[in-house]
Amino acid sequence: MATLISTPQDLDNIRNDLTGTFELTNDIDMSGWGNWTPIDDFGGSLDGKGYKILNLSINHNAHTGLFGITSSTFTILYLGFENIDIVNSNSNAGALIGYTSGSNTIIDNCFVEGGTIQAYGYAGGLIGNLRGTATVTNSYTNLDSIHTTNYRSSGFIGAFVGDNHLVENCYSVTNSLTSADPNEVFGFAWYENNSTVNNCFWDTEVSGVTQTHHGTGKTTAEMQTQSTYTNWDFTSIWGINGSYPYLQVFGTPEQPAKQESREVTSYLNIITSQLDVAIDDYVPPKIETRSIQSDIQPISSHIQSHRATLRSIEGYLSRIDTNATQSSHIVRVGNVTSFVSPIQSSVNVSTYRQPIIQTINLVSYLNRIQADTDVLLPSSSKTINGYITIESNQSRTSYNVNNTYSQVIENPSYSEVME
């Protein structure tokens, strides 16, 4: 009966039973474990059951991997690795095994995705140095970088040594595949003697490596096309969804978010601020245009400033006195219409009639003021009639005398009406 593994400690306990049978029950995150010590001389079996070992970190000076060195019968099935960090200072390194010389090594449905491997000797994504008798099938690696400081670096298996190996239906992708000696870099694997390698591939565009002893180099587009993988089982073992093939036992990976870059140019309209300066002497409004920086929206601003000129007006019926220096006689019929924006005004209306003097002070907030002034020409034989009307908002003052009706509201103006 298999021993179940659900924690990092359970995984470490494998070293206490080197011929045992083990099964994972869930993904195991090693990020809190620290530096992992490779398990040596393992000769049992480990069934990952489609689960993964996450964030495995190793810094070691002997054969380096989850298993440092293996011998005798050794079986690994349905096991994945994500985000590894392996540093070896004196020997061989791979995510699964640093060095194997077993007489019957079986590896099937395994993968390594994400992370880096650096070694002194042979380095490969899955296995550093493969010796003895081994069968490796339906597996892949996709790593950020593999580098050796002294010897050979390969994308999938650092080196085959011996004649009794079968590697079939596997691939590798390595973003950075390097060695201290550029001549010792191989896309898929390096071998010393003859081995059988069927339908295996590596990405030449991503790695930038075109030489290998085993496997077939393909472009990225070819590596992401199902027809490239002749004789692979895409019914029950492999799947592909627009990227590199994946193993179905681990579930369908999430489709990467589609990224698009688009250039958007935004133009802001010039913001126009209109200043109207109205003077009673009929000076045309002054228009000022200003350019204002805005990150939100074009903003319209309308500002009006009104200045009133005081003037003296004399009529045949009554006289309106102010402190203005100008005076005029209204001698013809005319209509005057004006509009004033909301302002605060103080209006003083004084009416003089001997012997009574009345002064009225008005304060009002005026909206638009519409004023119509009608003056009738006097007749030589009849009484002169004058009619003045100013309409406003909220304020009204009237005074009637001799059939003349006057109503005055100004803004802001000081007016005196005298009879």
Coordinates of C-alpha atoms in Angstrom, one line a residue:
M1 CA 0.0 0.0 0.0
A2 CA 1.3 3.4 -1.0
T3 CA 2.4 6.0 1.6
L4 CA 0.4 9.2 1.1
I5 CA 2.2 12.5 0.8
S6 CA 0.4 15.8 1.5
T7 CA 3.0 18.1 3.1
P8 CA 6.6 19.1 2.6
Q9 CA 7.5 17.0 5.7
D10 CA 5.8 14.0 4.1
L11 CA 7.9 14.5 1.0
D12 CA 11.1 14.7 3.1
N13 CA 10.2 11.5 4.9
I14 CA 10.7 9.6 1.6
R15 CA 14.4 9.4 2.6
N16 CA 13.4 7.2 5.5
D17 CA 12.0 4.5 3.2
L18 CA 14.2 4.4 0.0
T19 CA 12.4 1.4 -1.6
G20 CA 8.8 2.5 -0.6
T21 CA 5.8 3.4 -2.8
F22 CA 4.5 6.9 -2.4
E23 CA 1.6 8.9 -3.8
L24 CA 0.8 12.7 -3.7
T25 CA -2.6 13.7 -2.5
N26 CA -2.4 17.4 -3.4
D27 CA 0.0 20.0 -4.7
I28 CA 2.9 20.7 -2.3
D29 CA 4.3 24.2 -1.9
M30 CA 7.9 24.1 -0.7
S31 CA 8.3 27.9 -0.4
G32 CA 8.3 27.8 3.4
W33 CA 10.7 24.8 3.6
G34 CA 13.9 26.6 2.7
N35 CA 16.9 24.8 1.1
W36 CA 15.9 21.2 0.1
T37 CA 18.4 18.4 0.6
P38 CA 18.2 16.0 -2.4
I39 CA 17.2 12.4 -1.6
D40 CA 19.9 10.0 -2.5
D41 CA 19.9 6.3 -3.5
F42 CA 16.1 6.2 -4.0
G43 CA 15.0 2.9 -5.6
G44 CA 11.2 3.0 -5.0
S45 CA 8.3 4.6 -6.9
L46 CA 6.5 8.0 -6.6
D47 CA 3.1 8.6 -8.3
G48 CA 2.3 12.3 -8.4
K49 CA -1.3 11.5 -9.3
G50 CA -1.4 14.7 -11.5
Y51 CA -0.2 17.0 -8.6
K52 CA 2.7 19.3 -8.6
I53 CA 5.7 20.3 -6.3
L54 CA 5.8 24.1 -6.2
N55 CA 8.7 26.5 -5.5
L56 CA 11.4 23.9 -4.9
S57 CA 14.7 25.6 -3.9
I58 CA 18.0 23.7 -3.8
N59 CA 21.6 24.9 -3.3
H60 CA 23.9 21.8 -3.1
N61 CA 27.4 20.7 -4.1
A62 CA 26.7 17.1 -5.1
H63 CA 24.2 15.6 -7.6
T64 CA 21.2 17.9 -7.4
G65 CA 17.5 17.6 -7.9
L66 CA 14.4 16.4 -5.9
F67 CA 16.4 13.1 -6.0
G68 CA 20.2 13.6 -6.1
I69 CA 21.2 10.1 -7.2
T70 CA 19.1 7.0 -7.9
S71 CA 20.0 3.4 -8.4
S72 CA 18.2 0.1 -9.0
T73 CA 14.5 0.2 -10.0
F74 CA 13.2 3.7 -10.0
T75 CA 9.7 4.9 -11.2
I76 CA 8.3 8.4 -11.3
L77 CA 4.8 9.0 -12.8
Y78 CA 2.4 11.9 -13.2
L79 CA 4.5 14.4 -11.3
G80 CA 4.9 18.1 -12.2
F81 CA 7.3 20.9 -11.0
E82 CA 6.6 24.6 -11.1
N83 CA 9.0 27.5 -10.3
I84 CA 12.2 25.7 -9.4
D85 CA 15.5 27.3 -8.2
I86 CA 18.5 25.0 -8.4
V87 CA 22.1 25.8 -7.9
N88 CA 24.8 23.2 -8.0
S89 CA 28.5 24.1 -7.4
N90 CA 30.3 20.8 -8.1
S91 CA 28.2 18.3 -10.0
N92 CA 25.2 17.5 -12.2
A93 CA 21.7 19.0 -11.8
G94 CA 18.1 18.5 -13.1
A95 CA 14.7 19.3 -11.5
L96 CA 13.8 15.6 -11.0
I97 CA 17.2 13.8 -10.8
G98 CA 20.8 15.0 -10.8
Y99 CA 22.3 11.6 -11.6
T100 CA 20.7 8.2 -12.3
S101 CA 22.4 4.9 -13.0
G102 CA 19.4 2.6 -12.3
S103 CA 19.0 -0.7 -14.1
N104 CA 15.3 0.1 -14.8
T105 CA 14.4 3.8 -14.6
I106 CA 10.9 4.7 -15.7
I107 CA 9.7 8.3 -16.1
D108 CA 6.4 9.1 -17.6
N109 CA 4.0 12.0 -17.7
C110 CA 6.2 14.5 -15.9
F111 CA 6.9 18.2 -16.6
V112 CA 9.0 21.1 -15.3
E113 CA 7.7 24.7 -15.8
G114 CA 9.3 27.9 -14.8
G115 CA 12.5 28.6 -12.9
T116 CA 16.3 28.2 -13.3
I117 CA 19.0 25.6 -13.1
Q118 CA 22.7 26.3 -12.7
A119 CA 25.3 23.5 -12.4
Y120 CA 28.9 22.8 -12.6
G121 CA 28.7 19.6 -14.6
Y122 CA 25.8 18.2 -16.8
A123 CA 22.6 20.2 -16.5
G124 CA 19.2 19.4 -18.0
G125 CA 15.7 20.6 -17.4
L126 CA 14.5 17.2 -16.2
I127 CA 17.7 15.1 -15.6
G128 CA 21.3 16.1 -15.4
N129 CA 23.1 12.9 -16.2
L130 CA 21.2 9.8 -17.5
R131 CA 23.0 6.4 -17.2
G132 CA 22.0 2.8 -16.8
T133 CA 18.8 1.7 -18.5
A134 CA 16.0 4.2 -18.7
T135 CA 12.7 4.9 -20.4
V136 CA 11.5 8.5 -20.5
T137 CA 8.2 9.2 -22.2
N138 CA 5.5 11.9 -22.6
S139 CA 7.3 14.6 -20.6
Y140 CA 8.4 18.2 -21.2
T141 CA 10.4 21.1 -19.7
N142 CA 9.8 24.8 -20.1
L143 CA 12.4 26.8 -18.1
D144 CA 13.6 30.4 -17.8
S145 CA 17.3 29.4 -17.9
I146 CA 19.8 26.6 -17.8
H147 CA 23.4 27.3 -17.4
T148 CA 26.6 25.3 -16.7
T149 CA 29.8 26.8 -15.3
N150 CA 32.1 24.1 -16.6
Y151 CA 30.4 21.4 -18.7
R152 CA 27.4 20.6 -20.9
S153 CA 24.0 22.3 -20.8
S154 CA 20.9 20.9 -22.5
G155 CA 17.3 21.7 -22.6
F156 CA 15.8 18.4 -21.6
I157 CA 18.5 15.9 -20.5
G158 CA 22.1 17.1 -19.8
A159 CA 23.7 14.0 -21.2
F160 CA 22.9 10.4 -22.2
V161 CA 25.6 8.0 -21.2
G162 CA 25.2 4.4 -22.4
D163 CA 23.2 2.6 -25.1
N164 CA 20.0 1.4 -23.3
H165 CA 17.9 4.6 -23.3
L166 CA 14.5 5.2 -24.9
V167 CA 13.2 8.8 -24.9
E168 CA 10.0 9.3 -26.8
N169 CA 7.3 12.0 -27.3
C170 CA 9.1 14.7 -25.2
Y171 CA 10.0 18.4 -25.8
S172 CA 11.8 21.3 -24.2
V173 CA 11.6 25.1 -24.3
T174 CA 14.4 27.1 -22.6
N175 CA 14.4 30.9 -22.8
S176 CA 18.1 31.1 -21.9
L177 CA 20.3 28.0 -22.6
T178 CA 24.0 28.7 -22.0
S179 CA 27.3 27.3 -20.8
A180 CA 30.7 28.7 -20.0
D181 CA 31.8 27.0 -23.2
P182 CA 29.3 28.0 -26.0
N183 CA 30.2 24.8 -27.9
E184 CA 28.8 22.7 -25.0
V185 CA 25.2 23.9 -25.4
F186 CA 22.6 21.5 -26.9
G187 CA 19.0 22.2 -27.7
F188 CA 17.5 18.9 -26.4
A189 CA 20.2 16.6 -25.2
W190 CA 23.8 15.4 -25.6
Y191 CA 24.8 11.8 -25.8
E192 CA 28.0 9.8 -25.5
N193 CA 26.8 6.5 -27.1
N194 CA 23.8 5.4 -29.0
S195 CA 20.3 5.9 -27.6
T196 CA 16.8 5.8 -29.1
V197 CA 15.0 9.1 -29.3
N198 CA 11.7 9.3 -31.1
N199 CA 9.5 12.3 -31.9
C200 CA 11.2 14.7 -29.5
F201 CA 11.6 18.5 -30.2
W202 CA 13.0 21.7 -28.8
D203 CA 12.2 25.4 -29.6
T204 CA 15.1 26.9 -31.6
E205 CA 13.8 30.4 -31.6
V206 CA 13.3 30.8 -27.9
S207 CA 16.6 29.1 -26.9
G208 CA 18.6 30.5 -29.8
V209 CA 20.3 27.1 -29.9
T210 CA 20.4 25.1 -33.2
Q211 CA 22.8 22.2 -32.3
T212 CA 21.8 19.0 -30.5
H213 CA 22.7 15.3 -30.4
H214 CA 19.1 14.2 -30.1
G215 CA 15.7 15.7 -30.9
T216 CA 14.5 18.0 -33.7
G217 CA 14.6 21.8 -33.6
K218 CA 11.4 23.7 -34.5
T219 CA 10.3 27.3 -34.6
T220 CA 8.0 28.6 -31.9
A221 CA 5.0 28.5 -34.3
E222 CA 5.8 24.9 -35.2
M223 CA 6.1 24.0 -31.5
Q224 CA 2.7 25.4 -30.9
T225 CA 1.1 23.5 -33.7
Q226 CA -0.4 20.0 -33.1
S227 CA 0.6 18.6 -36.5
T228 CA 4.3 19.0 -35.6
Y229 CA 4.0 16.2 -33.0
T230 CA 3.5 13.1 -35.2
N231 CA 2.4 9.9 -33.5
W232 CA 1.6 11.8 -30.2
D233 CA -1.6 10.8 -28.4
F234 CA -3.7 13.9 -28.3
T235 CA -6.8 11.9 -27.3
S236 CA -5.9 10.7 -23.8
I237 CA -2.3 12.0 -23.0
W238 CA -1.6 15.3 -24.6
G239 CA -3.6 18.5 -25.2
I240 CA -2.9 21.7 -27.0
N241 CA -4.8 25.0 -26.9
G242 CA -2.8 27.6 -28.9
S243 CA 0.4 27.3 -27.0
Y244 CA 2.9 24.4 -26.3
P245 CA 1.4 20.9 -25.6
Y246 CA 0.3 20.1 -22.0
L247 CA -0.4 16.8 -20.2
Q248 CA -4.0 16.1 -19.7
V249 CA -3.5 14.4 -16.3
F250 CA -2.7 17.8 -14.8
G251 CA -5.9 19.4 -16.2
T252 CA -6.3 22.0 -18.9
P253 CA -4.2 25.0 -18.2
E254 CA -5.8 28.4 -18.2
Q255 CA -5.6 30.1 -21.5
P256 CA -3.1 33.0 -21.2
A257 CA -4.8 36.4 -21.3
K258 CA -4.5 37.8 -24.8
Q259 CA -2.4 40.9 -24.7
E260 CA -2.7 43.7 -27.3
S261 CA -0.8 46.9 -27.5
R262 CA -2.7 49.8 -28.9
E263 CA -1.6 53.4 -29.3
V264 CA -4.3 55.9 -28.4
T265 CA -3.9 59.6 -29.2
S266 CA -6.1 62.0 -27.4
Y267 CA -6.6 65.7 -28.3
L268 CA -8.1 68.2 -26.0
N269 CA -10.0 71.1 -27.5
I270 CA -8.8 74.6 -26.6
I271 CA -10.8 75.8 -23.6
T272 CA -12.3 79.2 -24.4
S273 CA -13.0 81.6 -21.6
Q274 CA -15.1 84.6 -22.7
L275 CA -14.9 87.8 -20.8
D276 CA -17.6 90.3 -21.6
V277 CA -16.9 93.8 -20.4
A278 CA -20.0 95.9 -20.9
I279 CA -19.8 99.7 -20.5
D280 CA -22.8 102.0 -20.8
D281 CA -21.0 103.9 -23.5
Y282 CA -21.5 101.0 -25.8
V283 CA -18.0 99.6 -25.9
P284 CA -18.0 96.3 -27.8
P285 CA -17.5 93.3 -25.5
K286 CA -13.9 92.3 -25.1
I287 CA -13.3 88.6 -26.0
E288 CA -10.3 86.8 -24.5
T289 CA -9.3 83.3 -25.5
R290 CA -7.0 81.4 -23.2
S291 CA -5.5 77.9 -23.6
I292 CA -5.8 75.8 -20.4
Q293 CA -4.3 72.4 -19.8
S294 CA -6.9 69.8 -18.7
D295 CA -6.7 66.1 -18.1
I296 CA -10.4 65.6 -17.8
Q297 CA -12.6 67.2 -20.4
P298 CA -12.8 70.5 -22.2
I299 CA -14.2 73.0 -19.7
S300 CA -16.2 76.0 -20.8
S301 CA -16.0 79.1 -18.7
H302 CA -18.1 82.2 -19.2
I303 CA -17.3 85.3 -17.2
Q304 CA -19.1 88.6 -17.5
S305 CA -18.0 91.8 -15.9
H306 CA -20.3 94.9 -16.1
R307 CA -19.4 98.4 -15.2
A308 CA -22.1 101.0 -15.2
T309 CA -21.5 104.7 -16.2
L310 CA -23.6 107.1 -14.2
R311 CA -25.4 109.7 -16.3
S312 CA -27.8 112.5 -15.9
I313 CA -31.1 112.3 -17.9
E314 CA -33.5 115.1 -18.3
G315 CA -37.0 114.8 -19.6
Y316 CA -39.9 117.1 -20.2
L317 CA -41.9 115.6 -17.4
S318 CA -39.3 115.0 -14.7
R319 CA -35.6 114.9 -14.3
I320 CA -33.4 112.1 -13.2
D321 CA -30.1 113.2 -11.7
T322 CA -27.0 111.1 -11.1
N323 CA -23.4 111.8 -10.5
A324 CA -22.5 111.1 -14.1
T325 CA -20.9 113.7 -16.2
Q326 CA -23.1 113.0 -19.2
S327 CA -26.6 114.2 -19.9
S328 CA -29.0 113.7 -22.7
H329 CA -32.5 114.7 -23.7
I330 CA -34.9 112.1 -25.0
V331 CA -36.8 113.7 -27.8
R332 CA -37.9 110.8 -29.9
V333 CA -39.7 107.6 -29.6
G334 CA -37.4 104.6 -29.1
N335 CA -37.2 101.2 -27.5
V336 CA -34.1 100.2 -25.6
T337 CA -33.7 96.6 -24.5
S338 CA -30.8 95.4 -22.3
F339 CA -29.9 92.2 -20.5
V340 CA -27.8 92.0 -17.4
S341 CA -26.3 88.8 -15.9
P342 CA -26.9 88.1 -12.2
I343 CA -25.1 90.7 -10.0
Q344 CA -25.7 92.3 -6.7
S345 CA -26.8 95.9 -7.0
S346 CA -27.6 98.7 -4.7
V347 CA -30.1 101.2 -6.1
N348 CA -30.9 104.6 -4.6
V349 CA -33.9 106.4 -5.9
S350 CA -34.6 109.8 -4.7
T351 CA -37.7 111.8 -5.6
Y352 CA -37.9 115.5 -5.0
R353 CA -41.2 117.3 -4.9
Q354 CA -41.5 120.3 -2.9
P355 CA -42.0 120.3 -0.1
I356 CA -41.6 116.5 0.2
I357 CA -38.3 114.6 -0.3
Q358 CA -38.3 110.8 -0.4
T359 CA -35.3 108.6 -0.7
I360 CA -35.6 104.9 -1.3
N361 CA -32.8 102.4 -1.0
L362 CA -33.1 99.1 -2.8
V363 CA -30.8 96.1 -2.6
S364 CA -31.5 93.3 -5.0
Y365 CA -30.0 90.3 -6.7
L366 CA -30.9 90.7 -10.3
N367 CA -31.1 88.1 -13.0
R368 CA -31.6 89.3 -16.6
I369 CA -33.0 92.8 -16.6
Q370 CA -35.1 93.7 -19.6
A371 CA -35.7 97.4 -20.0
D372 CA -38.0 99.1 -22.4
T373 CA -38.1 102.9 -22.5
D374 CA -40.7 104.8 -24.5
V375 CA -40.7 108.6 -24.8
L376 CA -43.5 110.4 -26.5
L377 CA -42.7 113.7 -28.3
P378 CA -44.5 116.6 -26.7
S379 CA -47.1 118.5 -28.6
S380 CA -47.1 122.3 -28.6
S381 CA -50.7 122.4 -27.4
K382 CA -50.9 119.5 -25.1
T383 CA -49.4 118.2 -21.9
I384 CA -46.2 116.2 -22.4
N385 CA -46.6 112.6 -21.5
G386 CA -43.6 110.4 -20.7
Y387 CA -43.6 106.7 -20.0
I388 CA -40.6 104.9 -18.7
T389 CA -40.6 101.2 -17.8
I390 CA -37.8 99.0 -16.4
E391 CA -38.6 95.5 -15.4
S392 CA -36.5 93.5 -13.1
N393 CA -36.4 90.5 -10.7
Q394 CA -37.7 90.8 -7.1
S395 CA -37.6 94.7 -6.9
R396 CA -40.1 97.4 -7.9
T397 CA -40.4 101.1 -7.1
S398 CA -42.9 103.4 -8.6
Y399 CA -43.9 107.0 -8.4
N400 CA -46.8 108.6 -10.3
V401 CA -47.2 112.3 -10.9
N402 CA -49.1 114.2 -13.5
N403 CA -50.2 111.2 -15.5
T404 CA -46.6 110.0 -15.7
Y405 CA -45.8 106.5 -14.5
S406 CA -42.1 105.8 -13.7
Q407 CA -40.5 102.6 -12.5
V408 CA -36.7 102.5 -12.0
I409 CA -34.4 99.6 -11.1
E410 CA -30.7 99.8 -12.0
N411 CA -27.8 97.5 -11.5
P412 CA -25.4 98.7 -10.2
S413 CA -26.5 102.4 -10.6
Y414 CA -27.3 105.4 -8.4
S415 CA -30.2 107.3 -9.8
E416 CA -32.0 110.4 -8.6
V417 CA -35.4 111.3 -10.0
M418 CA -36.5 114.9 -9.5
E419 CA -39.6 116.7 -10.5

